[in-house]
Structures are given as structure tokens and as C-alpha cells.
Tab-separated table of C-alpha atoms and ligand atoms in Angstrom:
chain	number	residue	atom	x	y	z
A	1	UNK	CA	34.574	14.593	17.534
A	2	UNK	CA	32.131	17.382	17.396
A	3	UNK	CA	29.361	17.230	14.612
A	4	UNK	CA	26.913	19.783	14.211
A	5	UNK	CA	24.605	18.676	11.780
A	6	UNK	CA	21.948	21.685	9.909
A	7	UNK	CA	18.824	20.289	8.512
A	8	UNK	CA	14.950	21.312	8.510
A	9	UNK	CA	13.844	18.448	9.944
A	10	UNK	CA	14.376	16.441	12.870
A	11	UNK	CA	11.968	13.871	14.356
A	12	UNK	CA	9.817	14.168	16.685
A	13	UNK	CA	10.568	17.705	17.058
A	14	UNK	CA	8.991	18.196	12.997
A	15	UNK	CA	9.099	15.153	10.278
A	16	UNK	CA	7.976	15.897	6.364
A	17	UNK	CA	9.806	12.645	5.339
A	18	UNK	CA	12.430	10.901	5.560
A	19	UNK	CA	15.253	13.736	6.225
A	20	UNK	CA	13.590	14.138	9.572
A	21	UNK	CA	13.864	10.235	10.317
A	22	UNK	CA	17.596	10.432	9.469
A	23	UNK	CA	18.049	13.487	11.564
A	24	UNK	CA	16.531	12.023	14.001
A	25	UNK	CA	18.669	9.268	14.272
A	26	UNK	CA	22.010	9.621	12.760
A	27	UNK	CA	23.405	11.922	16.138
A	28	UNK	CA	21.170	9.636	18.760
A	29	UNK	CA	23.987	6.838	16.832
A	30	UNK	CA	27.364	9.056	16.422
A	31	UNK	CA	26.667	10.083	20.030
A	32	UNK	CA	26.504	6.131	21.112
A	33	UNK	CA	29.864	5.926	19.117
A	34	UNK	CA	31.385	8.187	21.462
A	35	UNK	CA	30.970	11.543	19.994
A	36	UNK	CA	28.917	14.423	20.367
A	37	UNK	CA	26.381	15.046	17.445
A	38	UNK	CA	24.495	18.122	17.841
A	39	UNK	CA	21.754	19.326	16.024
A	40	UNK	CA	20.223	22.390	14.636
A	41	UNK	CA	17.027	23.375	12.609
A	42	UNK	CA	14.277	26.270	12.651
A	43	UNK	CA	11.949	26.933	15.287
A	44	UNK	CA	8.751	25.479	13.885
A	45	UNK	CA	6.037	25.502	15.992
A	46	UNK	CA	4.797	21.622	16.482
A	47	UNK	CA	3.746	19.619	19.734
A	48	UNK	CA	7.331	18.656	20.387
A	49	UNK	CA	8.208	22.276	20.902
A	50	UNK	CA	5.204	23.323	22.922
A	51	UNK	CA	5.076	20.213	25.283
A	52	UNK	CA	9.359	20.203	26.398
A	53	UNK	CA	11.286	22.995	28.146
A	54	UNK	CA	13.516	24.717	26.327
A	55	UNK	CA	16.440	26.843	27.737
A	56	UNK	CA	18.102	30.278	25.294
A	57	UNK	CA	21.509	29.848	24.841
A	58	UNK	CA	22.615	32.448	22.559
A	59	UNK	CA	20.657	35.797	21.396
A	60	UNK	CA	21.677	37.630	17.687
A	61	UNK	CA	21.154	39.621	15.455
A	62	UNK	CA	22.508	40.264	10.953
A	63	UNK	CA	20.722	42.040	7.955
A	64	UNK	CA	19.586	40.257	5.073
A	65	UNK	CA	19.528	42.803	2.246
A	66	UNK	CA	17.627	45.898	3.850
A	67	UNK	CA	16.092	43.592	6.059
A	68	UNK	CA	17.146	43.501	9.947
A	69	UNK	CA	16.308	39.865	12.395
A	70	UNK	CA	16.946	39.467	15.532
A	71	UNK	CA	17.203	35.790	16.508
A	72	UNK	CA	17.259	33.599	19.629
A	73	UNK	CA	19.106	30.122	19.560
A	74	UNK	CA	16.990	28.126	22.070
A	75	UNK	CA	17.934	23.782	23.379
A	76	UNK	CA	16.030	21.519	24.386
A	77	UNK	CA	16.639	21.192	28.131
A	78	UNK	CA	16.852	17.830	28.827
A	79	UNK	CA	18.776	16.122	26.488
A	80	UNK	CA	15.470	13.983	25.293
A	81	UNK	CA	16.165	12.631	21.979
A	82	UNK	CA	20.120	11.325	23.148
A	83	UNK	CA	21.815	14.521	22.060
A	84	UNK	CA	21.950	18.281	21.966
A	85	UNK	CA	19.408	19.596	20.073
A	86	UNK	CA	19.182	23.591	18.794
A	87	UNK	CA	16.407	25.589	17.529
A	88	UNK	CA	16.865	28.842	15.435
A	89	UNK	CA	13.942	31.235	16.202
A	90	UNK	CA	13.782	34.316	13.987
A	91	UNK	CA	11.459	36.993	14.231
A	92	UNK	CA	8.757	36.826	11.503
A	93	UNK	CA	10.083	34.192	10.274
A	94	UNK	CA	9.761	31.510	11.912
A	95	UNK	CA	6.937	30.014	14.718
A	96	UNK	CA	5.116	28.226	12.396
A	97	UNK	CA	3.648	25.420	11.984
A	98	UNK	CA	4.833	23.815	8.526
A	99	UNK	CA	8.191	23.043	7.422
A	100	UNK	CA	8.286	24.199	4.100
A	101	UNK	CA	5.393	25.879	1.651
A	102	UNK	CA	5.213	29.090	2.722
A	103	UNK	CA	5.562	32.049	-0.272
A	104	UNK	CA	8.295	33.190	1.279
A	105	UNK	CA	10.384	29.939	1.742
A	106	UNK	CA	13.615	31.805	0.370
A	107	UNK	CA	13.432	34.214	2.708
A	108	UNK	CA	13.325	31.747	5.718
A	109	UNK	CA	15.530	29.774	5.355
A	110	UNK	CA	18.137	31.970	3.696
A	111	UNK	CA	17.711	33.820	7.347
A	112	UNK	CA	18.350	30.105	8.678
A	113	UNK	CA	21.510	29.819	6.793
A	114	UNK	CA	22.893	33.190	8.120
A	115	UNK	CA	21.360	32.646	11.774
A	116	UNK	CA	22.982	29.699	12.057
A	117	UNK	CA	26.625	30.732	10.205
A	118	UNK	CA	26.609	33.744	13.319
A	119	UNK	CA	26.215	31.733	15.871
A	120	UNK	CA	28.667	29.127	14.901
A	121	UNK	CA	30.961	31.894	14.483
A	122	UNK	CA	30.372	32.969	18.051
A	123	UNK	CA	31.494	29.996	19.533
A	124	UNK	CA	34.655	30.372	21.393
A	125	UNK	CA	35.512	27.231	20.011
A	126	UNK	CA	35.364	25.528	15.943
A	127	UNK	CA	32.975	22.305	15.622
A	128	UNK	CA	35.142	19.271	14.369
A	129	UNK	CA	32.418	18.844	11.296
A	130	UNK	CA	29.595	20.986	9.568
A	131	UNK	CA	27.203	18.339	8.192
A	132	UNK	CA	24.345	20.624	5.968
A	133	UNK	CA	21.165	18.305	4.651
A	134	UNK	CA	19.808	19.090	1.734
A	135	UNK	CA	19.100	22.621	0.248
A	136	UNK	CA	17.457	24.181	3.234
A	137	UNK	CA	21.558	24.389	4.503
A	138	UNK	CA	23.196	24.603	1.845
A	139	UNK	CA	24.208	28.046	1.753
A	140	UNK	CA	26.292	27.284	5.037
A	141	UNK	CA	29.350	25.793	3.216
A	142	UNK	CA	29.567	29.198	1.035
A	143	UNK	CA	28.896	31.711	4.058
A	144	UNK	CA	31.649	29.643	5.979
A	145	UNK	CA	34.281	29.953	3.117
A	146	UNK	CA	33.479	33.519	1.537
A	147	UNK	CA	31.407	36.384	3.574
A	148	UNK	CA	33.889	38.092	5.391
A	149	UNK	CA	32.122	38.128	8.429
A	150	UNK	CA	32.341	34.207	8.725
A	151	UNK	CA	35.800	33.318	7.077
A	152	UNK	CA	37.184	32.018	10.405
A	153	UNK	CA	35.119	29.462	9.570
A	154	UNK	CA	37.031	28.863	6.582
A	155	UNK	CA	38.964	25.403	7.618
A	156	UNK	CA	35.633	24.169	9.936
A	157	UNK	CA	34.919	20.509	7.183
A	158	UNK	CA	32.071	20.210	5.854
A	159	UNK	CA	30.339	17.918	4.699
A	160	UNK	CA	26.801	17.791	2.485
A	161	UNK	CA	24.441	14.609	2.366
A	162	UNK	CA	21.681	15.102	-0.399
A	163	UNK	CA	18.466	13.631	0.649
A	164	UNK	CA	16.668	14.113	-2.655
A	165	UNK	CA	18.505	16.565	-5.492
A	166	UNK	CA	15.132	17.530	-6.689
A	167	UNK	CA	14.737	20.329	-4.189
A	168	UNK	CA	17.329	22.714	-4.838
A	169	UNK	CA	16.236	25.643	-3.757
A	170	UNK	CA	16.991	28.460	-6.218
A	171	UNK	CA	16.413	31.338	-6.543
A	172	UNK	CA	16.923	34.724	-8.491
A	173	UNK	CA	20.143	36.894	-8.907
A	174	UNK	CA	17.689	39.746	-8.106
A	175	UNK	CA	18.321	38.487	-4.640
A	176	UNK	CA	21.555	38.174	-4.498
A	177	UNK	CA	21.958	41.230	-1.408
A	178	UNK	CA	20.508	38.328	0.818
A	179	UNK	CA	23.811	37.007	1.012
A	180	UNK	CA	26.315	38.802	3.576
A	181	UNK	CA	28.761	40.827	1.454
A	182	UNK	CA	31.830	38.168	0.446
A	183	UNK	CA	34.355	38.300	-2.256
A	184	UNK	CA	32.686	39.102	-5.008
A	185	UNK	CA	34.809	36.996	-7.568
A	186	UNK	CA	33.311	34.117	-5.836
A	187	UNK	CA	30.188	34.248	-6.739
A	188	UNK	CA	30.542	31.222	-9.445
A	189	UNK	CA	30.026	28.977	-6.237
A	190	UNK	CA	27.137	30.328	-5.424
A	191	UNK	CA	25.554	29.813	-8.959
A	192	UNK	CA	23.590	27.451	-10.974
A	193	UNK	CA	22.271	28.099	-14.698
A	194	UNK	CA	22.169	31.980	-13.322
A	195	UNK	CA	19.820	31.334	-10.600
A	196	UNK	CA	21.373	31.278	-6.943
A	197	UNK	CA	21.744	27.314	-6.694
A	198	UNK	CA	21.798	26.854	-2.715
A	199	UNK	CA	22.261	22.886	-3.018
A	200	UNK	CA	25.221	23.452	-6.287
A	201	UNK	CA	26.826	25.899	-4.057
A	202	UNK	CA	26.848	23.431	-1.331
A	203	UNK	CA	28.344	20.610	-3.667
A	204	UNK	CA	30.742	23.069	-4.598
A	205	UNK	CA	31.666	23.824	-1.991
A	206	UNK	CA	31.564	20.881	0.862
A	207	UNK	CA	34.595	18.959	1.083
A	208	UNK	CA	32.636	15.532	1.123
A	209	UNK	CA	29.412	15.051	-0.597
A	210	UNK	CA	27.110	12.159	0.174
A	211	UNK	CA	23.931	10.732	-1.063
A	212	UNK	CA	21.714	8.706	0.834
A	213	UNK	CA	22.502	5.401	-1.074
A	214	UNK	CA	24.664	4.009	-3.603
A	215	UNK	CA	22.772	3.455	-6.344
A	216	UNK	CA	21.047	7.096	-6.101
A	217	UNK	CA	24.448	8.580	-6.558
A	218	UNK	CA	25.182	6.630	-9.644
A	219	UNK	CA	22.055	7.834	-11.072
A	220	UNK	CA	22.948	11.199	-10.063
A	221	UNK	CA	25.075	11.105	-13.051
A	222	UNK	CA	22.252	10.723	-15.764
A	223	UNK	CA	19.496	12.268	-14.138
A	224	UNK	CA	19.658	15.386	-10.815
A	225	UNK	CA	16.484	17.970	-12.187
A	226	UNK	CA	19.710	20.032	-13.948
A	227	UNK	CA	22.767	19.549	-11.846
A	228	UNK	CA	23.855	15.811	-13.695
A	229	UNK	CA	27.111	18.057	-15.005
A	230	UNK	CA	28.182	18.988	-11.961
A	231	UNK	CA	27.670	15.704	-10.293
A	232	UNK	CA	30.096	14.336	-12.969
A	233	UNK	CA	32.833	17.228	-12.162
A	234	UNK	CA	32.412	16.736	-8.844
A	235	UNK	CA	32.600	12.863	-8.580
A	236	UNK	CA	35.810	12.734	-7.104
A	237	UNK	CA	34.651	13.929	-3.291
A	238	UNK	CA	30.585	12.269	-3.721
A	239	UNK	CA	29.889	8.898	-2.522
A	240	UNK	CA	26.719	6.949	-1.334
A	241	UNK	CA	26.052	5.746	2.158
A	242	UNK	CA	22.588	3.783	3.202
A	243	UNK	CA	20.635	5.419	5.700
A	244	UNK	CA	19.712	3.048	8.370
A	245	UNK	CA	16.886	2.915	10.426
A	246	UNK	CA	16.198	3.945	13.835
A	247	UNK	CA	15.201	0.227	15.131
A	248	UNK	CA	14.462	1.864	18.557
A	249	UNK	CA	11.235	4.078	17.200
A	250	UNK	CA	10.647	1.097	14.890
A	251	UNK	CA	10.329	-1.782	17.121
A	252	UNK	CA	7.378	-4.219	16.547
A	253	UNK	CA	8.050	-5.886	20.012
A	254	UNK	CA	7.708	-2.377	21.839
A	255	UNK	CA	6.079	-0.027	19.484
A	256	UNK	CA	2.983	1.730	21.437
A	257	UNK	CA	1.288	2.459	18.340
A	258	UNK	CA	0.536	-0.678	17.251
A	259	UNK	CA	-2.599	-2.623	18.651
A	260	UNK	CA	-0.320	-5.555	19.657
A	261	UNK	CA	3.091	-6.791	19.535
A	262	UNK	CA	5.301	-9.181	18.394
A	263	UNK	CA	8.900	-10.661	17.228
A	264	UNK	CA	9.997	-13.060	14.665
A	265	UNK	CA	8.921	-15.929	16.945
A	266	UNK	CA	5.036	-14.854	16.909
A	267	UNK	CA	5.223	-12.428	13.952
A	268	UNK	CA	2.559	-14.467	12.321
A	269	UNK	CA	0.220	-14.052	14.992
A	270	UNK	CA	1.511	-10.918	15.633
A	271	UNK	CA	0.499	-9.573	12.201
A	272	UNK	CA	-2.821	-10.987	11.738
A	273	UNK	CA	-3.935	-9.141	15.356
A	274	UNK	CA	-2.691	-6.215	13.299
A	275	UNK	CA	-4.086	-6.758	10.361
A	276	UNK	CA	-7.705	-7.321	11.887
A	277	UNK	CA	-7.957	-3.980	13.593
A	278	UNK	CA	-6.885	-2.932	10.295
A	279	UNK	CA	-9.688	-4.020	8.615
A	280	UNK	CA	-12.170	-3.580	10.616
A	281	UNK	CA	-11.815	-0.212	10.952
A	282	UNK	CA	-11.101	0.042	6.933
A	283	UNK	CA	-13.851	-2.120	6.030
A	284	UNK	CA	-11.567	-4.391	4.252
A	285	UNK	CA	-11.974	-8.455	4.054
A	286	UNK	CA	-8.640	-9.844	6.719
A	287	UNK	CA	-8.859	-13.049	4.390
A	288	UNK	CA	-7.154	-11.660	1.845
A	289	UNK	CA	-3.592	-10.068	1.457
A	290	UNK	CA	-3.482	-6.530	1.998
A	291	UNK	CA	-1.763	-4.176	-0.114
A	292	UNK	CA	-0.419	-1.091	1.457
A	293	UNK	CA	0.744	2.274	0.277
A	294	UNK	CA	2.202	4.968	2.788
A	295	UNK	CA	3.964	8.577	1.423
A	296	UNK	CA	3.987	11.767	-0.848
A	297	UNK	CA	1.072	11.819	-3.343
A	298	UNK	CA	3.587	13.015	-6.187
A	299	UNK	CA	5.128	11.928	-9.243
A	300	UNK	CA	8.784	10.765	-7.587
A	301	UNK	CA	6.472	8.275	-5.623
A	302	UNK	CA	3.783	7.838	-9.302
A	303	UNK	CA	1.426	8.320	-6.521
A	304	UNK	CA	-0.840	9.245	-9.957
A	305	UNK	CA	-0.627	5.810	-11.257
A	306	UNK	CA	-2.574	4.355	-7.592
A	307	UNK	CA	-5.811	4.965	-8.510
A	308	UNK	CA	-5.819	2.775	-12.299
A	309	UNK	CA	-3.631	0.131	-10.824
A	310	UNK	CA	-5.789	-0.188	-7.919
A	311	UNK	CA	-8.974	-0.416	-10.486
A	312	UNK	CA	-7.007	-2.903	-12.822
A	313	UNK	CA	-5.440	-5.446	-9.926
A	314	UNK	CA	-9.708	-5.581	-8.394
A	315	UNK	CA	-11.070	-6.260	-11.767
A	316	UNK	CA	-8.144	-8.334	-13.534
A	317	UNK	CA	-7.672	-10.699	-10.879
A	318	UNK	CA	-10.370	-10.385	-9.626
A	319	UNK	CA	-10.779	-8.578	-6.244
A	320	UNK	CA	-8.596	-11.240	-4.467
A	321	UNK	CA	-6.810	-8.553	-2.373
A	322	UNK	CA	-7.412	-5.205	-0.105
A	323	UNK	CA	-5.254	-1.886	-0.745
A	324	UNK	CA	-5.354	0.278	2.299
A	325	UNK	CA	-3.450	3.960	1.000
A	326	UNK	CA	-2.354	6.841	3.349
A	327	UNK	CA	-0.533	10.158	1.904
A	328	UNK	CA	-1.467	13.373	0.802
A	329	UNK	CA	0.733	15.869	-1.892
A	330	UNK	CA	-0.849	16.498	-5.554
A	331	UNK	CA	-4.595	17.577	-4.932
A	332	UNK	CA	-5.626	15.524	-8.343
A	333	UNK	CA	-4.651	12.526	-6.887
A	334	UNK	CA	-5.969	12.976	-3.051
A	335	UNK	CA	-9.302	13.324	-5.308
A	336	UNK	CA	-8.890	10.172	-7.295
A	337	UNK	CA	-7.907	8.383	-4.024
A	338	UNK	CA	-10.651	9.793	-1.631
A	339	UNK	CA	-13.692	9.394	-4.550
A	340	UNK	CA	-12.306	5.708	-5.230
A	341	UNK	CA	-14.100	4.096	-2.118
A	342	UNK	CA	-16.851	4.798	-2.915
A	343	UNK	CA	-17.006	2.337	-5.925
A	344	UNK	CA	-14.590	0.087	-4.522
A	345	UNK	CA	-16.321	-0.788	-1.115
A	346	UNK	CA	-14.499	-3.852	0.706
A	347	UNK	CA	-11.608	-3.681	-1.515
A	348	UNK	CA	-10.085	-0.443	-1.065
A	349	UNK	CA	-10.000	2.586	1.735
A	350	UNK	CA	-7.805	5.580	1.929
A	351	UNK	CA	-7.024	8.599	4.348
A	352	UNK	CA	-5.639	11.785	2.706
A	353	UNK	CA	-3.336	13.289	5.161
A	354	UNK	CA	-0.190	12.591	7.591
A	355	UNK	CA	-0.490	10.344	10.591
A	356	UNK	CA	2.271	8.939	11.758
A	357	UNK	CA	0.477	6.266	14.250
A	358	UNK	CA	-1.559	4.842	11.741
A	359	UNK	CA	1.805	4.395	9.269
A	360	UNK	CA	2.762	2.173	12.031
A	361	UNK	CA	-0.194	0.432	12.487
A	362	UNK	CA	0.163	-0.118	8.698
A	363	UNK	CA	3.736	-1.169	8.599
A	364	UNK	CA	2.471	-3.615	11.381
A	365	UNK	CA	-0.706	-5.053	9.938
A	366	UNK	CA	-0.176	-5.141	5.808
A	367	UNK	CA	1.275	-7.593	3.796
A	368	UNK	CA	2.706	-5.491	0.878
A	369	UNK	CA	3.730	-2.855	0.925
A	370	UNK	CA	3.899	-1.426	-2.260
A	371	UNK	CA	6.322	1.494	-3.765
A	372	UNK	CA	6.034	2.035	-7.683
A	373	UNK	CA	8.606	5.185	-7.158
A	374	UNK	CA	9.929	6.590	-10.186
A	375	UNK	CA	12.948	8.200	-7.615
A	376	UNK	CA	14.163	7.200	-4.472
A	377	UNK	CA	16.996	8.341	-3.450
A	378	UNK	CA	16.758	5.898	-0.209
A	379	UNK	CA	13.660	4.811	0.666
A	380	UNK	CA	13.271	4.637	4.197
A	381	UNK	CA	9.475	2.529	4.329
A	382	UNK	CA	10.907	-0.619	2.680
A	383	UNK	CA	13.502	-0.544	6.036
A	384	UNK	CA	10.299	-0.295	8.491
A	385	UNK	CA	7.914	-2.672	5.699
A	386	UNK	CA	10.916	-5.516	6.816
A	387	UNK	CA	11.237	-4.942	9.983
A	388	UNK	CA	7.514	-5.612	10.524
A	389	UNK	CA	7.489	-9.094	8.261
A	390	UNK	CA	5.363	-6.766	5.457
A	391	UNK	CA	6.695	-7.785	1.540
A	392	UNK	CA	8.049	-4.602	-0.027
A	393	UNK	CA	6.671	-4.091	-3.393
A	394	UNK	CA	9.183	-1.643	-5.254
A	395	UNK	CA	10.851	-0.163	-8.840
A	396	UNK	CA	13.944	-0.975	-9.082
A	397	UNK	CA	16.033	2.601	-8.516
A	398	UNK	CA	17.569	4.114	-5.972
A	399	UNK	CA	17.623	2.883	-2.627
A	400	UNK	CA	15.508	0.590	-3.470
A	401	UNK	CA	17.753	-1.536	-5.791
A	402	UNK	CA	20.087	-1.722	-2.876
A	403	UNK	CA	18.103	-2.788	0.089
A	404	UNK	CA	15.358	-5.298	-1.362
A	405	UNK	CA	16.177	-8.381	-2.803
A	406	UNK	CA	13.728	-10.065	-5.438
A	407	UNK	CA	12.132	-13.703	-4.356
A	408	UNK	CA	13.020	-14.908	-7.816
A	409	UNK	CA	16.455	-14.527	-6.531
A	410	UNK	CA	18.892	-16.425	-4.021
A	411	UNK	CA	17.831	-14.927	-0.147
A	412	UNK	CA	15.155	-13.307	-2.104
A	413	UNK	CA	12.596	-11.114	0.288
A	414	UNK	CA	10.388	-9.040	-1.670
A	415	UNK	CA	8.694	-7.835	-4.511
A	416	UNK	CA	11.465	-6.140	-7.792
A	417	UNK	CA	9.822	-4.798	-10.818
A	418	UNK	CA	11.097	-2.281	-13.605
A	419	UNK	CA	9.111	0.742	-14.937
A	420	UNK	CA	6.785	2.596	-13.291
A	421	UNK	CA	4.028	2.011	-15.236
A	422	UNK	CA	0.503	0.165	-14.294
A	423	UNK	CA	0.978	-2.956	-15.788
A	424	UNK	CA	4.381	-3.352	-13.991
A	425	UNK	CA	2.450	-2.292	-10.740
A	426	UNK	CA	-0.178	-4.353	-11.530
A	427	UNK	CA	1.940	-7.691	-12.871
A	428	UNK	CA	3.781	-7.504	-9.173
A	429	UNK	CA	0.297	-7.153	-7.689
A	430	UNK	CA	-0.721	-10.124	-8.982
A	431	UNK	CA	2.426	-12.121	-8.254
A	432	UNK	CA	1.985	-11.060	-4.763
A	433	UNK	CA	-1.686	-12.539	-4.475
A	434	UNK	CA	-0.329	-15.750	-5.771
A	435	UNK	CA	2.707	-16.239	-3.031
A	436	UNK	CA	0.069	-15.360	-0.528
A	437	UNK	CA	-1.567	-18.462	-1.148
A	438	UNK	CA	1.498	-20.108	-0.177
A	439	UNK	CA	1.069	-19.424	3.534
A	440	UNK	CA	4.379	-21.740	4.816
A	441	UNK	CA	5.981	-19.974	2.131
A	442	UNK	CA	5.127	-16.389	3.651
A	443	UNK	CA	5.809	-17.611	6.929
A	444	UNK	CA	9.737	-18.207	5.955
A	445	UNK	CA	9.752	-14.616	4.296
A	446	UNK	CA	8.541	-13.162	7.193
A	447	UNK	CA	11.200	-14.504	9.414
A	448	UNK	CA	13.208	-13.637	6.651
A	449	UNK	CA	12.764	-9.560	7.076
A	450	UNK	CA	12.275	-9.353	10.070
A	451	UNK	CA	15.715	-11.223	10.834
A	452	UNK	CA	17.110	-7.948	8.127
A	453	UNK	CA	18.795	-5.840	10.485
A	454	UNK	CA	18.799	-2.178	8.881
A	455	UNK	CA	20.170	-0.220	11.926
A	456	UNK	CA	22.046	2.353	11.691
A	457	UNK	CA	25.150	1.199	13.571
A	458	UNK	CA	27.346	0.180	10.367
A	459	UNK	CA	26.216	3.766	8.833
A	460	UNK	CA	27.204	6.111	11.542
A	461	UNK	CA	30.076	4.674	11.888
A	462	UNK	CA	30.943	5.528	7.671
A	463	UNK	CA	29.663	8.606	8.336
A	464	UNK	CA	32.541	9.059	10.969
A	465	UNK	CA	35.263	7.646	8.991
A	466	UNK	CA	34.359	9.922	5.722
A	467	UNK	CA	34.423	13.069	8.300
A	468	UNK	CA	37.924	11.557	9.980
A	469	UNK	CA	39.395	11.497	6.286
A	470	UNK	CA	38.937	15.540	5.664
A	471	UNK	CA	39.829	16.389	9.518
B	1	ADP	P1	10.485	10.607	1.084
B	1	ADP	O1	11.392	11.439	2.126
B	1	ADP	O2	11.222	11.096	0.050
B	1	ADP	O3	9.156	11.217	1.754
B	1	ADP	P2	11.122	8.416	2.527
B	1	ADP	O4	10.763	7.179	2.550
B	1	ADP	O5	12.558	8.190	2.669
B	1	ADP	O6	10.596	9.412	1.406
B	1	ADP	O7	10.490	8.433	3.724
B	1	ADP	C1	9.417	8.519	4.202
B	1	ADP	C2	9.003	8.973	5.446
B	1	ADP	O8	7.463	9.698	6.586
B	1	ADP	C3	8.536	7.183	6.561
B	1	ADP	O9	8.812	7.662	7.576
B	1	ADP	C4	7.117	7.220	6.807
B	1	ADP	O10	6.453	6.464	6.997
B	1	ADP	C5	6.758	8.573	6.578
B	1	ADP	N1	5.646	9.265	5.508
B	1	ADP	C6	4.932	9.340	4.205
B	1	ADP	N2	3.632	10.225	4.558
B	1	ADP	C7	3.609	9.907	5.801
B	1	ADP	C8	1.663	9.958	5.727
B	1	ADP	N3	1.348	10.531	5.719
B	1	ADP	N4	1.094	9.551	7.421
B	1	ADP	C9	2.608	9.178	8.240
B	1	ADP	N5	4.288	8.816	7.433
B	1	ADP	C10	4.358	9.496	6.570
């Protein structure tokens, strides 16, 4: 089967979060299952773009309202990622460093959707399935089915995967002229709450909708940033498929980012060496348990609770631990996390920013990984942590519920709590500090964690079954 993934991110080309990891791994595993998986994404100006050789495969043009755009599709020449990677350059809108966060993101991503649809409409065959990811590709299904120029694509099966329903890409009807000419009586398929809402539109138009974990799918019926009623209405075509992780990229035995490679057999020793490097670099005490946090410093991740939880833990659990934070996001939280360094010397340190290499070193060297998330559609960090023998401490939500069993339950290997509050986080840290004293149990649990297989093989196959059900 030929599958075309349409996405804003794809690791290692460009990654802002979990979407990048998934779009870089799922097509690879689908290819290994014998399918032809392709990825098309905007042309971001990253190191990967500059370091690789690209062939131009198509040139086209379109109008978006009053604007005229030329676009070019380029393809990575050497199949470096194990699948065909295509990028769309639209003169004036892409070829920029960041993936998101520009004032003209509405124009950029609407134009991306038009260019992709236009390009596919020029193929001399139809793809087996078009798989769109998140709101950045959310207008593609509507355009394929309703825009006059592209209606010969109307029968192509379309799947939407929602990696995060909080972000919907909505914009006002004053920009309706951006959508290529369509049957105007179909306007309702674009609309949600009097705005053009690309995510809602994709939910309405896709033949199947998936979320990245079963529990997140259930939660969306109650809390979906205004789309609850839509999920209830469309529930017949919605299902949750748990993300996997790329066991080739995230492998403590071969990871080139970490100081000392290790396997399940010598995990205690390997982790200790990696921990020593981290502690030396960040002025922390190797004898104490090391708690890490890696992620976006935003409300969804409950990042604003971290400063108080860290202070409370250091003062009330008698400084029996170290903390190391890596992240960026809300400027207020960033400032607090920076300022705390001077008052908690020896107990706490942080790096504000995005650092792929350091993230690998932290998964390898930390003892515990904190994830107090309010919302976690799947969460990949906890699965990376497990692979490196680092115990996840998670709030029971979304994919965290589906992938972490508390040590108090049979077969458990993590710590779970219910509320995103300083009290619950601090109490969980206390449980972890007590557990850490029991070296024998820690060794057993580490082996259990590293032995868990959260690889993509099973889920990649489930997507194929889903495509077959609509082909
Ligand atoms: P989300 O997509 O909501 O941010 P996920 O858990 O699905 O969360 O994926 C987060 C991914 O981004 C993981 O690969 C994590 O290691 C990575 N990541 C997040 N923040 C940073 C950072 N500051 N530096 C390096 N990697 C990061």
C-alpha cells in the first residue's frame, strides 16, 4: 500500500515535540512491513536541509485569495531516513528556521495544505491512503473532497491522527478566500464555533480519526478544548492507537549521544557512569537520586508547578535528592527555573532551551523522570526513560495511564499520582527517594523497565489494518 503522511515535523529533519518523533519513525516501520510510506512536510531551514542533497521533483503554483504563490517539491536524494521524504517550499512562506511561532502561521500552513493537495492532484496515480497529522495538515481532507480543482481525489481514503487537540489552527471567516473554490454549501465542514477550524474540519472529513493513545481518546469526549461535542458525534470513526518509540534511535546500547553505552545486563554500572557525567557537568551529588524533567515548559505539562515542588522537596525531604531540568516555553517559568539555580546550589540545575543531545544524556543518567502533565495525548518521554532504565513518575492521564504501572501494583515499574498539584508531586518524589535507598529493588526494577518493548512494530501494523478497513 502507498501511504502519504502529511506533517509539519519529522525527526531528524525538524522536531518541536512528539509529532516529529512519530512522523520520523512510523513511516520507517511501515516501510519495513513492506509498504511504500512517504512523508511530505514544509521546507524548514534546519541543519538536515543544509547537510543533505535534494532533487527537485515538481514545480507548481496556486492562488490563495489575492496572493499568488509558486511552490517547489524537493525530495531527499539518498533515502537516508528509510522512506521518501518530500519538502514543500513556498516562496516567502517557508525556508525559515522555526517550525511554528510566526505571525503568518495561518497563511503558511493554509498554503502548505493547498500546495500538497495540488501536488498530489498532479500525480499520474492516486495514493493508497493520505494520512494527515494534526491541524497543520487539517485542511487537506476538505480540499481533496470539496474543492473543484481537486475533486478527482475525493475517493482517496484519508486518515487523521491527532497528536494534540489543544492546538486547532482556527482562523476567522474573513480569510475564507484562502480556501480554493469549493461547493459553498459544504462550508459547515470547515466551521467550528464560527471560525474556520482545520482540526475540526479534518475530524469531520477524514474517514478514520485516531489519537495517539486509547485513554486520550476517552478523555477527549470530556475535555477537548471546545471540540467535545464533535468527538461525541464522530465517535464511530475514532479510535486510539498507542504511539511506539523508535528503538533504533533510542537505544542505550548504541546511542552515540551518551557517554557510556549499556544494556540490560550492565545497566547499574552504565547508568552510574552516565549519571556521574551529568552530576559533574551540573554540580550535583552523584550519591543522591537524580530527578529529571525534559519538555515544553507549558501548562499542559504542569511545568509551573515544578519550582515549588522542587523547593518543597529539598526543604521537607531534607535535600535527599538532586534535580535537573531541560526545557523551554513560558517565559515566567523559564525565569523562575533560571533564578532558582543560585538558591539551590548542589541540589538543582537547569538548561533552558532545546538540546537533543542533552535529553539523551538525561534519559540515560537520571534515576527518575518527572511528568506531572495535565494533558498527555501519549507522551514519549516516559517510554524513552523506561528504555534507559529511568523510572517515570507520572500523573495518571492520557497515554501515561496506558504505559506506566505503579510499583504498588502487580508488575509495576513506575510511580503514578492523580492530581497535578505540588502536594502530589512532592509525595511521589518522597516515594521515589525511599525506593532509591533499596538498591536491590532498584536493580530489579531497572531490569524490568529496560525489558519492556514499546517499539513501533505492533502499532505500525495497527495503522495498516485501519487503512485496509477504508480502502
Ligand atoms: P509533546 O509533543 O507534547 O511536547 P511528547 O512526550 O510527545 O511531548 O514528545 C516530546 C519530545 O520532545 C521527546 O522526544 C522529548 O525528549 C523532546 N523534547 C521536549 N523538550 C525538549 C528539550 N527542551 N530538549 C530536547 N528534547 C526535548
